Amino acid sequence: MADRSEANRLQQETAFQKILRRPEIGSFVVMIIIIAALAIASDGKAFNPLGLKNNIAIIAQYGIIATGAAVLMIAGEFDLSIGSMIGFAGMSMAMMLKWGLPFGLGEATPAAAFFITLAMTLGIGWVIGMIVVRSGLSSFIVTLAFLFFLRGVTEVCFRLINQSTQISGLQDFKLESWFADIMGGEVFGWFYDIWFALGGNLNRNGEQWVHGFDARFFWWIVIAGVSYFVLSRTQIGNWIYATGDNKEAARANGVPVDKVKVGLFMFTAFCATMFAACQVYDTNTSDAAKGNLMELFAIAIAVVGGTLMTGGFGSILGVVFGAITVGLVANAVFFIPAIDGAWFRVFLGGILLAAVFANERIRKRITGGI
């Protein structure tokens, strides 16, 4: 009788009540508030042509790694090595671009540097996943170990090969390589062209001010779009949710739990590599410190977006809203100089704690209090 009454209650819900049960509703409301507040406080500067481009750049880079972290968290695991993987991948690509391919195989092209690096990072992701599923150890501890390991390897390699923890002054490969251009160039120029045609997007000389978004915006859309499709429209998505909800029950029902988890650790490694590639080919530099603390931002954004720490619950749409919220607040200091940058951490801590409580209430509302 209880199950029947619960089913009847769900059927009688209004459209508004159904919206309130969505896991991303909290992050959407906060995002709207932040957008309105920033627009007013910055006198519109945060959303002028250049402001919009700069905001989208930081939002996209957060969004890329947060998507990988969120999908893994839905499956009930964590990856604290994301930030160190970014530094490792950036170092690998930059060194090959500067010193050539390994084993004296010749000069490295941007595409070769990327795909060799991707092969290494995917391999590391596979190793992390295999250790987690074969040993039964907590992914928190395993990936924490790799956080230190990869950061140390990155610094050692920089000092040993480059005699410095930074590589700067690489040639601008975007000028001669289509691959470097799609990673570090500009995209969606038509948007700013239309803005200019409508009488906006003008500099002081009446010329077009901004010509496109950073390429990482395109890759964020691709990664988030594919992840959304997989989670909501495929059997693999069902496997991911089932694994995070109850892995033993999922395994009993034929879900390849171990393969799902290993594949998702490789996916977070892929996201970290894409993040690093966009940075290297955009700025023509690399630094051993790149990606520092990014794993915490990725997890925080996933939680703000409605992903439960315990797994089995979350949505990519919520992660998009969370990335926009955190990215806008992180960049707010550039548009509102009176704000101390340290307030960003205060805000992030407060909203993260609020999100944890809100997510749990939404989960109970959806599951009927289970």
mmCIF file of C-alpha atoms in Angstrom:
data_model
loop_
_atom_site.group_PDB
_atom_site.id
_atom_site.type_symbol
_atom_site.label_atom_id
_atom_site.label_comp_id
_atom_site.label_asym_id
_atom_site.label_seq_id
_atom_site.Cartn_x
_atom_site.Cartn_y
_atom_site.Cartn_z
ATOM 1 C CA MET A 1 0.000 0.000 0.000
ATOM 2 C CA ALA A 2 2.834 2.392 0.801
ATOM 3 C CA ASP A 3 4.414 1.822 -2.602
ATOM 4 C CA ARG A 4 1.062 2.370 -4.326
ATOM 5 C CA SER A 5 0.381 5.632 -2.462
ATOM 6 C CA GLU A 6 3.883 6.885 -3.277
ATOM 7 C CA ALA A 7 3.347 6.100 -6.953
ATOM 8 C CA ASN A 8 -0.001 7.924 -6.913
ATOM 9 C CA ARG A 9 1.611 10.936 -5.259
ATOM 10 C CA LEU A 10 4.290 11.125 -7.946
ATOM 11 C CA GLN A 11 1.680 10.876 -10.711
ATOM 12 C CA GLN A 12 -0.326 13.762 -9.203
ATOM 13 C CA GLU A 13 2.646 16.148 -9.032
ATOM 14 C CA THR A 14 2.407 19.376 -10.958
ATOM 15 C CA ALA A 15 5.008 20.366 -13.545
ATOM 16 C CA PHE A 16 6.480 22.857 -11.067
ATOM 17 C CA GLN A 17 6.800 20.177 -8.383
ATOM 18 C CA LYS A 18 8.577 17.898 -10.857
ATOM 19 C CA ILE A 19 11.032 20.686 -11.654
ATOM 20 C CA LEU A 20 11.756 21.096 -7.934
ATOM 21 C CA ARG A 21 12.712 17.428 -7.797
ATOM 22 C CA ARG A 22 15.396 17.812 -10.465
ATOM 23 C CA PRO A 23 18.938 17.360 -9.044
ATOM 24 C CA GLU A 24 20.219 20.504 -10.805
ATOM 25 C CA ILE A 25 17.474 22.904 -9.670
ATOM 26 C CA GLY A 26 19.505 24.288 -6.749
ATOM 27 C CA SER A 27 22.562 25.042 -8.894
ATOM 28 C CA PHE A 28 20.345 26.676 -11.528
ATOM 29 C CA VAL A 29 18.792 29.076 -9.008
ATOM 30 C CA VAL A 30 22.197 30.008 -7.585
ATOM 31 C CA MET A 31 23.575 30.532 -11.109
ATOM 32 C CA ILE A 32 20.783 32.972 -11.994
ATOM 33 C CA ILE A 33 21.366 34.920 -8.772
ATOM 34 C CA ILE A 34 25.127 35.141 -9.434
ATOM 35 C CA ILE A 35 24.638 36.243 -13.052
ATOM 36 C CA ALA A 36 22.234 39.016 -12.006
ATOM 37 C CA ALA A 37 24.400 40.160 -9.087
ATOM 38 C CA LEU A 38 27.583 40.238 -11.186
ATOM 39 C CA ALA A 39 25.902 42.114 -14.019
ATOM 40 C CA ILE A 40 24.687 44.801 -11.607
ATOM 41 C CA ALA A 41 27.869 45.030 -9.510
ATOM 42 C CA SER A 42 30.151 45.255 -12.547
ATOM 43 C CA ASP A 43 27.884 47.723 -14.340
ATOM 44 C CA GLY A 44 27.598 45.258 -17.210
ATOM 45 C CA LYS A 45 31.377 44.972 -17.769
ATOM 46 C CA ALA A 46 31.360 41.270 -16.886
ATOM 47 C CA PHE A 47 29.190 40.599 -19.929
ATOM 48 C CA ASN A 48 30.574 43.028 -22.476
ATOM 49 C CA PRO A 49 32.360 41.318 -25.432
ATOM 50 C CA LEU A 50 35.716 40.892 -23.703
ATOM 51 C CA GLY A 51 34.199 40.166 -20.306
ATOM 52 C CA LEU A 52 32.009 37.441 -21.772
ATOM 53 C CA LYS A 53 34.991 35.848 -23.521
ATOM 54 C CA ASN A 54 37.117 35.879 -20.354
ATOM 55 C CA ASN A 55 34.305 34.488 -18.231
ATOM 56 C CA ILE A 56 33.549 31.705 -20.701
ATOM 57 C CA ALA A 57 37.264 30.795 -20.816
ATOM 58 C CA ILE A 58 37.493 30.103 -17.081
ATOM 59 C CA ILE A 59 34.023 28.522 -16.946
ATOM 60 C CA ALA A 60 34.931 26.144 -19.772
ATOM 61 C CA GLN A 61 38.189 25.006 -18.192
ATOM 62 C CA TYR A 62 36.400 24.309 -14.924
ATOM 63 C CA GLY A 63 33.598 22.596 -16.821
ATOM 64 C CA ILE A 64 35.908 20.197 -18.686
ATOM 65 C CA ILE A 65 37.436 18.670 -15.566
ATOM 66 C CA ALA A 66 34.233 18.924 -13.486
ATOM 67 C CA THR A 67 32.386 16.832 -16.086
ATOM 68 C CA GLY A 68 34.918 14.023 -15.741
ATOM 69 C CA ALA A 69 34.859 14.257 -11.948
ATOM 70 C CA ALA A 70 31.050 14.277 -11.811
ATOM 71 C CA VAL A 71 30.564 11.190 -13.992
ATOM 72 C CA LEU A 72 33.104 9.307 -11.873
ATOM 73 C CA MET A 73 31.369 10.470 -8.675
ATOM 74 C CA ILE A 74 28.018 9.267 -9.990
ATOM 75 C CA ALA A 75 29.688 5.841 -10.218
ATOM 76 C CA GLY A 76 30.706 6.196 -6.563
ATOM 77 C CA GLU A 77 34.414 7.029 -6.913
ATOM 78 C CA PHE A 78 36.744 10.054 -6.626
ATOM 79 C CA ASP A 79 39.826 11.144 -8.527
ATOM 80 C CA LEU A 80 42.161 13.454 -6.629
ATOM 81 C CA SER A 81 44.874 13.125 -9.271
ATOM 82 C CA ILE A 82 43.114 15.337 -11.865
ATOM 83 C CA GLY A 83 45.117 18.456 -11.028
ATOM 84 C CA SER A 84 48.445 16.648 -11.084
ATOM 85 C CA MET A 85 47.443 14.932 -14.329
ATOM 86 C CA ILE A 86 46.941 18.384 -15.867
ATOM 87 C CA GLY A 87 50.471 19.407 -14.878
ATOM 88 C CA PHE A 88 51.930 16.111 -16.097
ATOM 89 C CA ALA A 89 50.131 16.284 -19.458
ATOM 90 C CA GLY A 90 51.118 19.913 -20.019
ATOM 91 C CA MET A 91 54.732 19.127 -19.190
ATOM 92 C CA SER A 92 54.757 16.168 -21.557
ATOM 93 C CA MET A 93 53.381 18.125 -24.516
ATOM 94 C CA ALA A 94 55.567 21.184 -23.918
ATOM 95 C CA MET A 95 58.752 19.149 -23.604
ATOM 96 C CA MET A 96 58.081 17.250 -26.809
ATOM 97 C CA LEU A 97 57.327 20.485 -28.630
ATOM 98 C CA LYS A 98 60.585 21.976 -27.379
ATOM 99 C CA TRP A 99 62.985 19.015 -27.359
ATOM 100 C CA GLY A 100 61.404 16.613 -29.872
ATOM 101 C CA LEU A 101 59.880 13.134 -29.671
ATOM 102 C CA PRO A 102 61.203 10.538 -27.204
ATOM 103 C CA PHE A 103 64.117 8.274 -28.176
ATOM 104 C CA GLY A 104 65.354 10.747 -30.769
ATOM 105 C CA LEU A 105 62.512 10.062 -33.187
ATOM 106 C CA GLY A 106 62.575 13.596 -34.532
ATOM 107 C CA GLU A 107 60.674 16.825 -34.191
ATOM 108 C CA ALA A 108 57.229 16.672 -32.593
ATOM 109 C CA THR A 109 54.145 18.077 -34.262
ATOM 110 C CA PRO A 110 51.351 19.438 -32.047
ATOM 111 C CA ALA A 111 49.169 16.433 -32.927
ATOM 112 C CA ALA A 112 51.928 13.918 -32.174
ATOM 113 C CA ALA A 113 52.720 15.575 -28.835
ATOM 114 C CA PHE A 114 49.052 15.465 -27.874
ATOM 115 C CA PHE A 115 48.332 11.870 -28.837
ATOM 116 C CA ILE A 116 51.522 10.491 -27.269
ATOM 117 C CA THR A 117 50.641 12.354 -24.086
ATOM 118 C CA LEU A 118 47.040 11.118 -24.247
ATOM 119 C CA ALA A 119 48.272 7.532 -24.555
ATOM 120 C CA MET A 120 50.333 8.008 -21.380
ATOM 121 C CA THR A 121 47.564 9.676 -19.369
ATOM 122 C CA LEU A 122 44.973 7.103 -20.425
ATOM 123 C CA GLY A 123 47.436 4.420 -19.364
ATOM 124 C CA ILE A 124 47.843 6.081 -15.981
ATOM 125 C CA GLY A 125 44.057 6.330 -15.648
ATOM 126 C CA TRP A 126 43.814 2.611 -16.446
ATOM 127 C CA VAL A 127 46.422 1.788 -13.802
ATOM 128 C CA ILE A 128 44.580 3.874 -11.182
ATOM 129 C CA GLY A 129 41.290 2.188 -12.023
ATOM 130 C CA MET A 130 42.789 -1.308 -11.933
ATOM 131 C CA ILE A 131 44.385 -0.669 -8.548
ATOM 132 C CA VAL A 132 41.044 0.535 -7.164
ATOM 133 C CA VAL A 133 38.938 -2.358 -8.468
ATOM 134 C CA ARG A 134 41.488 -5.135 -7.883
ATOM 135 C CA SER A 135 42.656 -4.073 -4.434
ATOM 136 C CA GLY A 136 39.354 -2.835 -3.045
ATOM 137 C CA LEU A 137 41.149 0.215 -1.664
ATOM 138 C CA SER A 138 39.383 3.558 -1.454
ATOM 139 C CA SER A 139 39.751 5.621 -4.621
ATOM 140 C CA PHE A 140 40.345 8.588 -2.330
ATOM 141 C CA ILE A 141 43.588 7.059 -1.042
ATOM 142 C CA VAL A 142 44.742 5.611 -4.366
ATOM 143 C CA THR A 143 44.255 8.849 -6.284
ATOM 144 C CA LEU A 144 45.745 10.880 -3.424
ATOM 145 C CA ALA A 145 48.883 8.781 -3.846
ATOM 146 C CA PHE A 146 48.901 9.502 -7.574
ATOM 147 C CA LEU A 147 48.354 13.202 -6.874
ATOM 148 C CA PHE A 148 51.747 13.276 -5.148
ATOM 149 C CA PHE A 149 53.365 10.811 -7.556
ATOM 150 C CA LEU A 150 52.429 12.672 -10.744
ATOM 151 C CA ARG A 151 53.257 16.087 -9.314
ATOM 152 C CA GLY A 152 56.656 14.814 -8.223
ATOM 153 C CA VAL A 153 57.367 13.153 -11.580
ATOM 154 C CA THR A 154 56.411 16.379 -13.365
ATOM 155 C CA GLU A 155 58.769 18.525 -11.286
ATOM 156 C CA VAL A 156 61.635 16.013 -11.537
ATOM 157 C CA CYS A 157 61.306 15.766 -15.329
ATOM 158 C CA PHE A 158 61.148 19.537 -15.716
ATOM 159 C CA ARG A 159 64.328 20.035 -13.682
ATOM 160 C CA LEU A 160 66.174 17.070 -15.197
ATOM 161 C CA ILE A 161 65.436 17.794 -18.851
ATOM 162 C CA ASN A 162 64.615 21.502 -18.901
ATOM 163 C CA GLN A 163 66.634 22.738 -15.867
ATOM 164 C CA SER A 164 63.554 24.748 -14.894
ATOM 165 C CA THR A 165 60.007 24.035 -13.735
ATOM 166 C CA GLN A 166 58.662 26.197 -16.563
ATOM 167 C CA ILE A 167 58.740 26.180 -20.324
ATOM 168 C CA SER A 168 57.879 29.464 -21.986
ATOM 169 C CA GLY A 169 58.397 31.061 -25.348
ATOM 170 C CA LEU A 170 57.305 28.096 -27.453
ATOM 171 C CA GLN A 171 56.486 29.125 -30.996
ATOM 172 C CA ASP A 172 52.870 29.891 -31.702
ATOM 173 C CA PHE A 173 51.914 26.595 -33.328
ATOM 174 C CA LYS A 174 48.396 27.915 -34.008
ATOM 175 C CA LEU A 175 49.794 29.895 -36.940
ATOM 176 C CA GLU A 176 50.928 26.807 -38.822
ATOM 177 C CA SER A 177 49.070 23.823 -37.364
ATOM 178 C CA TRP A 178 45.338 23.228 -37.692
ATOM 179 C CA PHE A 179 45.520 20.865 -34.717
ATOM 180 C CA ALA A 180 47.060 23.483 -32.438
ATOM 181 C CA ASP A 181 44.478 25.967 -33.675
ATOM 182 C CA ILE A 182 41.492 23.789 -32.751
ATOM 183 C CA MET A 183 43.000 23.282 -29.303
ATOM 184 C CA GLY A 184 44.245 26.763 -28.503
ATOM 185 C CA GLY A 185 42.709 29.088 -31.083
ATOM 186 C CA GLU A 186 39.314 30.772 -31.228
ATOM 187 C CA VAL A 187 35.878 29.373 -32.040
ATOM 188 C CA PHE A 188 32.345 30.615 -32.715
ATOM 189 C CA GLY A 189 33.583 33.818 -34.306
ATOM 190 C CA TRP A 190 30.184 34.167 -35.984
ATOM 191 C CA PHE A 191 28.700 35.105 -32.598
ATOM 192 C CA TYR A 192 30.926 38.175 -32.279
ATOM 193 C CA ASP A 193 30.553 38.952 -35.983
ATOM 194 C CA ILE A 194 26.765 39.191 -35.505
ATOM 195 C CA TRP A 195 27.267 41.302 -32.383
ATOM 196 C CA PHE A 196 29.491 43.640 -34.409
ATOM 197 C CA ALA A 197 26.970 43.745 -37.279
ATOM 198 C CA LEU A 198 24.268 44.783 -34.815
ATOM 199 C CA GLY A 199 26.334 47.771 -33.734
ATOM 200 C CA GLY A 200 28.080 46.319 -30.690
ATOM 201 C CA ASN A 201 31.456 44.669 -30.048
ATOM 202 C CA LEU A 202 33.294 47.894 -30.955
ATOM 203 C CA ASN A 203 36.623 49.183 -29.678
ATOM 204 C CA ARG A 204 37.480 52.862 -29.316
ATOM 205 C CA ASN A 205 38.364 53.099 -33.006
ATOM 206 C CA GLY A 206 35.025 51.665 -34.087
ATOM 207 C CA GLU A 207 36.611 48.342 -35.107
ATOM 208 C CA GLN A 208 35.528 44.864 -34.077
ATOM 209 C CA TRP A 209 36.780 44.323 -30.543
ATOM 210 C CA VAL A 210 36.614 40.542 -29.945
ATOM 211 C CA HIS A 211 36.661 37.878 -32.639
ATOM 212 C CA GLY A 212 35.817 34.608 -30.904
ATOM 213 C CA PHE A 213 35.752 32.451 -27.779
ATOM 214 C CA ASP A 214 38.688 30.348 -26.607
ATOM 215 C CA ALA A 215 38.712 26.870 -28.162
ATOM 216 C CA ARG A 216 38.250 25.257 -24.747
ATOM 217 C CA PHE A 217 34.622 26.467 -24.891
ATOM 218 C CA PHE A 218 34.015 24.201 -27.899
ATOM 219 C CA TRP A 219 35.669 21.207 -26.206
ATOM 220 C CA TRP A 220 33.642 21.741 -23.046
ATOM 221 C CA ILE A 221 30.436 21.666 -25.100
ATOM 222 C CA VAL A 222 31.575 18.465 -26.838
ATOM 223 C CA ILE A 223 32.620 16.699 -23.617
ATOM 224 C CA ALA A 224 29.523 17.793 -21.678
ATOM 225 C CA GLY A 225 27.220 16.971 -24.596
ATOM 226 C CA VAL A 226 28.603 13.468 -25.087
ATOM 227 C CA SER A 227 28.528 12.835 -21.332
ATOM 228 C CA TYR A 228 24.907 13.989 -21.126
ATOM 229 C CA PHE A 229 23.928 11.706 -24.000
ATOM 230 C CA VAL A 230 25.735 8.704 -22.524
ATOM 231 C CA LEU A 231 24.237 9.176 -19.053
ATOM 232 C CA SER A 232 20.672 9.823 -20.186
ATOM 233 C CA ARG A 233 20.288 7.810 -23.393
ATOM 234 C CA THR A 234 22.523 4.745 -23.273
ATOM 235 C CA GLN A 235 22.921 1.478 -21.413
ATOM 236 C CA ILE A 236 26.360 2.604 -20.269
ATOM 237 C CA GLY A 237 24.682 5.520 -18.496
ATOM 238 C CA ASN A 238 22.380 3.094 -16.685
ATOM 239 C CA TRP A 239 25.424 1.055 -15.697
ATOM 240 C CA ILE A 240 27.136 4.152 -14.286
ATOM 241 C CA TYR A 241 24.142 5.107 -12.141
ATOM 242 C CA ALA A 242 23.618 1.509 -11.018
ATOM 243 C CA THR A 243 27.295 1.158 -10.078
ATOM 244 C CA GLY A 244 27.171 4.245 -7.904
ATOM 245 C CA ASP A 245 23.821 3.382 -6.334
ATOM 246 C CA ASN A 246 24.675 -0.185 -5.273
ATOM 247 C CA LYS A 247 27.629 -1.862 -6.931
ATOM 248 C CA GLU A 248 26.868 -5.326 -5.541
ATOM 249 C CA ALA A 249 23.280 -5.243 -6.764
ATOM 250 C CA ALA A 250 24.521 -3.881 -10.095
ATOM 251 C CA ARG A 251 27.068 -6.701 -10.397
ATOM 252 C CA ALA A 252 24.366 -9.267 -9.577
ATOM 253 C CA ASN A 253 22.294 -7.862 -12.448
ATOM 254 C CA GLY A 254 25.096 -8.247 -14.977
ATOM 255 C CA VAL A 255 26.604 -4.763 -14.881
ATOM 256 C CA PRO A 256 30.377 -4.876 -15.599
ATOM 257 C CA VAL A 257 31.130 -2.756 -12.543
ATOM 258 C CA ASP A 258 34.911 -3.050 -12.720
ATOM 259 C CA LYS A 259 35.061 -2.107 -16.409
ATOM 260 C CA VAL A 260 32.767 0.863 -15.786
ATOM 261 C CA LYS A 261 34.998 2.205 -13.020
ATOM 262 C CA VAL A 262 38.253 1.687 -14.909
ATOM 263 C CA GLY A 263 36.761 3.362 -17.982
ATOM 264 C CA LEU A 264 35.680 6.377 -15.935
ATOM 265 C CA PHE A 265 39.123 6.821 -14.386
ATOM 266 C CA MET A 266 40.443 6.881 -17.943
ATOM 267 C CA PHE A 267 37.756 9.455 -18.798
ATOM 268 C CA THR A 268 38.916 11.810 -16.029
ATOM 269 C CA ALA A 269 42.471 11.419 -17.371
ATOM 270 C CA PHE A 270 41.179 12.332 -20.835
ATOM 271 C CA CYS A 271 39.454 15.461 -19.465
ATOM 272 C CA ALA A 272 42.652 16.509 -17.669
ATOM 273 C CA THR A 273 44.645 16.038 -20.891
ATOM 274 C CA MET A 274 42.181 18.154 -22.873
ATOM 275 C CA PHE A 275 42.422 20.867 -20.210
ATOM 276 C CA ALA A 276 46.226 20.810 -20.453
ATOM 277 C CA ALA A 277 46.269 20.794 -24.270
ATOM 278 C CA CYS A 278 44.015 23.847 -24.468
ATOM 279 C CA GLN A 279 46.311 25.692 -22.050
ATOM 280 C CA VAL A 280 49.580 24.738 -23.755
ATOM 281 C CA TYR A 281 48.435 25.580 -27.291
ATOM 282 C CA ASP A 282 46.730 28.777 -26.150
ATOM 283 C CA THR A 283 49.561 30.259 -24.079
ATOM 284 C CA ASN A 284 52.570 28.455 -25.632
ATOM 285 C CA THR A 285 53.844 27.771 -22.107
ATOM 286 C CA SER A 286 53.793 25.074 -19.464
ATOM 287 C CA ASP A 287 54.502 25.019 -15.745
ATOM 288 C CA ALA A 288 54.950 22.223 -13.201
ATOM 289 C CA ALA A 289 52.416 24.004 -10.970
ATOM 290 C CA LYS A 290 49.653 23.931 -13.588
ATOM 291 C CA GLY A 291 46.475 22.261 -12.365
ATOM 292 C CA ASN A 292 47.292 22.791 -8.691
ATOM 293 C CA LEU A 293 44.120 22.251 -6.583
ATOM 294 C CA MET A 294 42.016 21.757 -9.728
ATOM 295 C CA GLU A 295 40.880 18.361 -8.439
ATOM 296 C CA LEU A 296 39.184 20.118 -5.522
ATOM 297 C CA PHE A 297 37.492 22.642 -7.794
ATOM 298 C CA ALA A 298 36.269 19.800 -10.016
ATOM 299 C CA ILE A 299 34.739 17.920 -7.095
ATOM 300 C CA ALA A 300 33.275 21.109 -5.600
ATOM 301 C CA ILE A 301 31.618 22.052 -8.902
ATOM 302 C CA ALA A 302 30.198 18.540 -9.261
ATOM 303 C CA VAL A 303 28.675 18.771 -5.772
ATOM 304 C CA VAL A 304 27.348 22.295 -6.354
ATOM 305 C CA GLY A 305 25.803 20.908 -9.554
ATOM 306 C CA GLY A 306 23.810 18.317 -7.637
ATOM 307 C CA THR A 307 26.112 15.277 -7.670
ATOM 308 C CA LEU A 308 26.009 13.235 -4.468
ATOM 309 C CA MET A 309 29.259 12.329 -2.732
ATOM 310 C CA THR A 310 27.874 8.826 -2.152
ATOM 311 C CA GLY A 311 27.245 8.123 -5.842
ATOM 312 C CA GLY A 312 24.227 7.118 -7.905
ATOM 313 C CA PHE A 313 22.812 10.634 -8.266
ATOM 314 C CA GLY A 314 23.678 13.663 -10.391
ATOM 315 C CA SER A 315 23.346 15.260 -13.811
ATOM 316 C CA ILE A 316 25.598 16.874 -16.400
ATOM 317 C CA LEU A 317 23.213 19.815 -16.698
ATOM 318 C CA GLY A 318 23.762 20.528 -13.022
ATOM 319 C CA VAL A 319 27.523 20.424 -13.540
ATOM 320 C CA VAL A 320 27.136 23.009 -16.326
ATOM 321 C CA PHE A 321 25.237 25.307 -13.952
ATOM 322 C CA GLY A 322 27.826 24.688 -11.215
ATOM 323 C CA ALA A 323 30.735 25.498 -13.541
ATOM 324 C CA ILE A 324 29.078 28.742 -14.638
ATOM 325 C CA THR A 325 28.452 29.748 -11.015
ATOM 326 C CA VAL A 326 31.959 28.985 -9.750
ATOM 327 C CA GLY A 327 33.640 30.398 -12.859
ATOM 328 C CA LEU A 328 31.770 33.699 -12.640
ATOM 329 C CA VAL A 329 32.551 34.140 -8.958
ATOM 330 C CA ALA A 330 36.225 33.213 -9.483
ATOM 331 C CA ASN A 331 36.510 35.853 -12.202
ATOM 332 C CA ALA A 332 34.449 38.501 -10.404
ATOM 333 C CA VAL A 333 37.523 40.133 -8.833
ATOM 334 C CA PHE A 334 38.649 41.290 -12.286
ATOM 335 C CA PHE A 335 35.396 43.172 -12.861
ATOM 336 C CA ILE A 336 34.806 44.387 -9.305
ATOM 337 C CA PRO A 337 38.248 45.440 -7.965
ATOM 338 C CA ALA A 338 36.817 46.366 -4.584
ATOM 339 C CA ILE A 339 36.232 42.672 -3.855
ATOM 340 C CA ASP A 340 39.050 40.862 -2.069
ATOM 341 C CA GLY A 341 39.862 37.721 -4.049
ATOM 342 C CA ALA A 342 39.849 35.662 -0.844
ATOM 343 C CA TRP A 343 36.065 36.083 -0.676
ATOM 344 C CA PHE A 344 35.851 33.605 -3.570
ATOM 345 C CA ARG A 345 37.023 30.822 -1.251
ATOM 346 C CA VAL A 346 34.552 31.926 1.415
ATOM 347 C CA PHE A 347 31.752 31.803 -1.130
ATOM 348 C CA LEU A 348 32.833 28.430 -2.494
ATOM 349 C CA GLY A 349 33.034 26.910 0.975
ATOM 350 C CA GLY A 350 29.610 28.232 1.926
ATOM 351 C CA ILE A 351 27.873 27.199 -1.272
ATOM 352 C CA LEU A 352 29.519 23.771 -1.170
ATOM 353 C CA LEU A 353 28.186 23.093 2.315
ATOM 354 C CA ALA A 354 24.734 24.358 1.337
ATOM 355 C CA ALA A 355 24.791 22.169 -1.777
ATOM 356 C CA VAL A 356 25.500 19.038 0.249
ATOM 357 C CA PHE A 357 22.398 19.622 2.396
ATOM 358 C CA ALA A 358 20.261 20.593 -0.608
ATOM 359 C CA ASN A 359 21.352 17.560 -2.636
ATOM 360 C CA GLU A 360 20.471 15.211 0.204
ATOM 361 C CA ARG A 361 17.019 16.748 0.563
ATOM 362 C CA ILE A 362 16.395 16.497 -3.172
ATOM 363 C CA ARG A 363 17.572 12.879 -3.168
ATOM 364 C CA LYS A 364 15.152 12.016 -0.361
ATOM 365 C CA ARG A 365 12.342 13.799 -2.185
ATOM 366 C CA ILE A 366 13.047 11.764 -5.327
ATOM 367 C CA THR A 367 13.446 8.426 -3.566
ATOM 368 C CA GLY A 368 10.585 8.970 -1.142
ATOM 369 C CA GLY A 369 12.846 9.359 1.883
ATOM 370 C CA ILE A 370 14.903 6.203 1.367
#
